[in-house]
């Protein structure tokens, strides 16, 4: 990733040498070592150049962390560093990679938001999501990746023998007890790691079984209709929400498009987010938002859910779209293909569930 960063940094012509760029990379990597959802959202706002005051406290905090021992980055450099930080977060081996990839995907909103960066964050998010969906569904291996050392530390044993020879029996006993505890702790950590892997795998098996039964039944419980009887224009959002409730782990199943295909989503007409949201039954709207944590709804990373919530605030009436468009920086009239709309809505539902 460092080589990629140096190449990206060089294309921006900030007039700094490679040593300076390398130090910038260290601050970028440190920022996303264990990022919060709030930090990732600030980075997305900056990377996509969305409306945000550069003097806002959350931006000032990110700028300070990215400064390190160097001068504070300017606004353009800050935007590029934010994009690089998101790339690093997606490239990591932690659970945050899936979260970051999902947030970048939902922020792009099916391409409605453009990204003027030397880094293809949206393409990277798709690649990471696909890879994680495949890898997470592999059965964990029972074979240890490396030998577990359970013998007592030779240095500590020698120290205990010395204490015995000096007549310090209590100290020798405590040294041996500490050494035994270290060995037991190593065994415990290995066992916990194995159990965690299999618990996650069991969740995924339950998820696949639930989705299979849902497909076999061919019934949309939220709208109380079989798939063919659900109005085509309702399917992208209704099917996306129902499938999200069956998903147990980010980033969701690998065959997402095929699942939408089986449920008849492609038969829906192209719709803008405004028309799709306004066309949903008010009873469905109330039911869906009743189960959503409103604090997790964001105009940046969940623009479709933000639209649903804005409509609900007006008791289902029209008139919510112009202010929604202004707050999200999205054109309210641009239409999306039904599969694209369904996937974006699905990712947003997952984000408020697991983000």
XYZ file of C-alpha atoms in Angstrom, residues 12-295:
284
model
C -1.055 15.542 -6.943
C 2.034 17.754 -7.337
C 2.201 18.984 -3.755
C 5.875 19.833 -4.260
C 7.173 17.552 -1.527
C 9.908 14.920 -1.725
C 9.490 11.180 -1.231
C 10.675 11.352 2.372
C 7.928 13.805 3.196
C 5.372 11.595 1.442
C 6.575 8.536 3.374
C 5.997 10.377 6.659
C 2.535 11.367 5.478
C 1.799 7.702 4.804
C 2.721 6.788 8.385
C 0.157 9.283 9.729
C -2.454 7.969 7.278
C -1.896 4.386 8.352
C -1.970 5.301 12.054
C -5.273 7.168 11.624
C -7.123 4.074 10.374
C -5.458 1.479 12.589
C -8.725 1.141 14.512
C -11.101 3.812 13.159
C -14.580 4.536 14.464
C -17.590 4.830 12.178
C -17.584 8.580 12.855
C -13.954 8.891 11.717
C -14.666 6.933 8.539
C -17.612 9.203 7.762
C -15.463 12.339 8.152
C -12.893 10.790 5.809
C -15.626 10.042 3.274
C -16.935 13.613 3.447
C -13.436 14.913 2.792
C -12.551 12.394 0.076
C -15.794 12.986 -1.853
C -15.487 16.738 -1.221
C -18.977 16.920 0.246
C -20.265 19.952 2.077
C -18.310 20.169 5.310
C -16.702 23.059 7.138
C -12.950 22.549 7.077
C -12.817 24.300 10.466
C -15.321 21.879 12.042
C -13.985 20.117 15.184
C -14.120 16.636 13.642
C -12.183 17.846 10.572
C -9.678 19.671 12.753
C -9.087 16.437 14.681
C -8.455 14.456 11.499
C -6.178 17.198 10.143
C -4.215 17.211 13.393
C -3.717 13.427 13.324
C -2.601 13.566 9.698
C -0.148 16.390 10.424
C 2.200 14.428 12.680
C 5.588 16.145 12.751
C 4.972 17.904 9.421
C 3.124 21.052 8.462
C -0.703 20.851 8.513
C -2.036 19.664 5.131
C -4.015 22.122 3.003
C -7.595 21.376 1.957
C -6.672 19.626 -1.315
C -3.964 17.569 0.345
C -6.336 16.753 3.200
C -8.913 15.406 0.732
C -6.288 13.218 -0.928
C -4.983 11.981 2.434
C -8.550 11.163 3.496
C -9.037 9.085 0.342
C -5.732 7.320 1.018
C -6.800 6.612 4.596
C -9.996 4.978 3.319
C -7.934 2.864 0.920
C -5.703 1.762 3.823
C -8.744 0.932 5.947
C -10.177 -1.244 3.176
C -6.804 -2.914 2.637
C -6.435 -3.983 6.277
C -7.051 -7.467 7.679
C -9.383 -6.212 10.415
C -13.181 -6.166 10.490
C -12.944 -2.454 9.715
C -12.081 -3.258 6.090
C -15.616 -4.538 5.470
C -17.142 -1.543 7.238
C -15.008 0.933 5.289
C -15.789 -0.779 1.962
C -19.524 -0.727 2.712
C -19.437 2.947 3.677
C -17.546 3.934 0.513
C -20.051 1.981 -1.607
C -23.093 3.583 0.009
C -21.518 7.046 -0.171
C -21.006 6.674 -3.925
C -24.724 5.844 -4.183
C -24.483 3.841 -7.376
C -22.259 6.426 -9.062
C -24.494 9.412 -8.316
C -21.600 10.968 -6.420
C -18.390 11.499 -8.353
C -14.950 11.031 -6.822
C -12.143 13.276 -8.079
C -9.183 11.403 -6.606
C -6.170 9.516 -8.016
C -7.519 6.488 -6.093
C -10.434 4.417 -7.399
C -12.052 4.011 -4.008
C -15.371 2.811 -5.408
C -13.740 0.136 -7.542
C -11.620 -0.879 -4.573
C -14.695 -1.152 -2.335
C -16.357 -3.509 -4.824
C -13.247 -5.672 -5.004
C -12.831 -5.782 -1.221
C -16.525 -6.554 -0.673
C -16.428 -9.410 -3.171
C -13.233 -10.840 -1.670
C -14.452 -10.620 1.926
C -17.808 -12.171 1.027
C -15.981 -15.147 -0.470
C -13.302 -15.535 2.217
C -15.683 -15.184 5.167
C -17.725 -18.126 3.933
C -14.874 -20.599 3.887
C -14.946 -23.229 6.603
C -12.317 -22.379 9.254
C -9.406 -24.806 9.365
C -8.942 -26.927 12.468
C -5.223 -27.127 11.751
C -3.219 -24.530 13.737
C -1.354 -22.047 11.570
C 1.633 -22.194 13.914
C 2.728 -24.361 16.816
C 1.509 -23.264 20.215
C 4.290 -23.070 22.791
C 2.948 -24.472 26.077
C 6.227 -25.220 27.851
C 7.422 -23.001 30.660
C 9.784 -20.162 29.851
C 13.357 -21.448 30.344
C 14.531 -18.076 31.630
C 11.812 -17.983 34.254
C 12.495 -21.597 35.278
C 16.194 -20.756 35.682
C 15.252 -17.687 37.732
C 13.074 -19.867 39.980
C 15.942 -22.350 40.508
C 18.227 -19.480 41.476
C 15.643 -18.241 43.970
C 15.386 -21.741 45.482
C 19.170 -21.939 45.864
C 19.080 -18.562 47.593
C 16.391 -19.807 49.969
C 13.663 -17.625 48.503
C 11.030 -20.356 48.183
C 8.095 -17.953 48.082
C 9.631 -15.952 45.246
C 10.488 -19.141 43.334
C 6.925 -20.402 43.683
C 5.515 -17.085 42.434
C 7.880 -17.122 39.428
C 6.741 -20.618 38.457
C 3.069 -19.690 38.938
C 3.514 -16.660 36.665
C 5.170 -18.829 34.004
C 2.350 -21.393 34.194
C -0.254 -18.624 33.908
C 1.433 -17.312 30.756
C 1.290 -20.763 29.151
C -2.370 -21.212 30.137
C -3.202 -17.735 28.803
C -1.686 -18.666 25.427
C -3.828 -21.812 25.297
C -6.905 -19.790 26.271
C -6.274 -17.184 23.557
C -5.892 -19.885 20.905
C -9.106 -21.585 22.051
C -11.008 -18.280 22.083
C -9.810 -17.483 18.558
C -10.970 -20.891 17.281
C -14.354 -20.540 18.977
C -14.798 -17.032 17.531
C -14.058 -18.309 14.022
C -16.570 -21.117 14.300
C -19.236 -18.897 15.853
C -18.913 -16.576 12.869
C -19.000 -19.517 10.480
C -22.135 -20.863 12.183
C -23.768 -17.446 11.777
C -22.976 -17.531 8.085
C -24.409 -21.034 7.758
C -27.605 -19.844 9.456
C -27.680 -16.855 7.113
C -27.385 -19.019 4.014
C -30.116 -21.368 5.272
C -32.467 -18.483 6.090
C -31.936 -16.906 2.672
C -32.456 -20.251 0.942
C -35.796 -20.804 2.710
C -36.794 -17.217 1.903
C -36.069 -17.789 -1.787
C -37.850 -21.126 -1.783
C -40.945 -19.610 -0.208
C -40.927 -16.765 -2.736
C -42.802 -14.607 -0.248
C -42.174 -11.006 0.782
C -43.244 -10.920 4.432
C -42.980 -7.124 4.737
C -45.554 -6.526 1.981
C -47.495 -9.750 2.630
C -47.279 -10.871 -0.989
C -45.485 -13.491 -3.046
C -42.636 -12.057 -5.118
C -44.608 -11.995 -8.425
C -47.497 -10.179 -6.705
C -45.326 -7.434 -5.214
C -45.699 -4.380 -7.475
C -42.557 -4.192 -9.610
C -41.805 -0.603 -8.571
C -41.775 -1.651 -4.897
C -39.373 -4.556 -5.286
C -35.946 -2.821 -5.204
C -36.463 -1.294 -1.763
C -38.738 -3.976 -0.284
C -36.579 -6.933 -1.342
C -33.384 -5.107 -0.306
C -34.725 -4.491 3.172
C -36.013 -8.009 3.650
C -32.770 -9.568 2.444
C -30.792 -7.286 4.773
C -32.783 -8.538 7.786
C -31.685 -12.099 6.906
C -28.003 -11.126 6.666
C -25.926 -11.869 9.751
C -22.447 -10.561 8.868
C -20.943 -7.824 6.702
C -20.562 -7.624 3.730
C -23.357 -10.093 2.927
C -23.632 -13.004 0.465
C -21.511 -13.325 -2.649
C -24.439 -13.993 -5.018
C -26.309 -10.773 -4.190
C -27.236 -9.943 -7.784
C -28.531 -13.494 -8.350
C -30.708 -13.233 -5.244
C -32.236 -10.006 -6.525
C -32.752 -11.655 -9.898
C -34.619 -14.592 -8.327
C -36.853 -12.159 -6.450
C -37.813 -10.310 -9.644
C -36.052 -7.008 -8.904
C -34.854 -6.465 -12.543
C -38.504 -6.294 -13.653
C -38.869 -2.971 -11.857
C -38.657 0.234 -13.915
C -35.815 2.704 -13.586
C -36.580 5.114 -10.798
C -34.939 8.048 -9.093
C -34.491 7.747 -5.342
C -37.192 10.386 -4.887
C -39.779 8.489 -6.949
C -38.857 5.103 -5.475
C -39.109 6.352 -1.896
C -42.309 8.328 -2.437
C -43.909 5.325 -4.147
C -43.506 2.938 -1.209
C -46.609 2.255 0.945
C -46.701 4.372 4.079
C -47.324 1.274 6.225
C -44.080 -0.234 4.923
C -42.259 3.036 5.563
C -43.426 3.177 9.189
C -42.572 -0.488 9.805
C -39.078 -0.239 8.317
C -38.037 2.913 10.151
C -39.420 1.590 13.428
C -36.571 -0.973 13.433
C -33.802 1.456 12.428
C -31.536 3.352 14.812
C -32.144 6.936 13.664
C -28.749 8.047 15.010
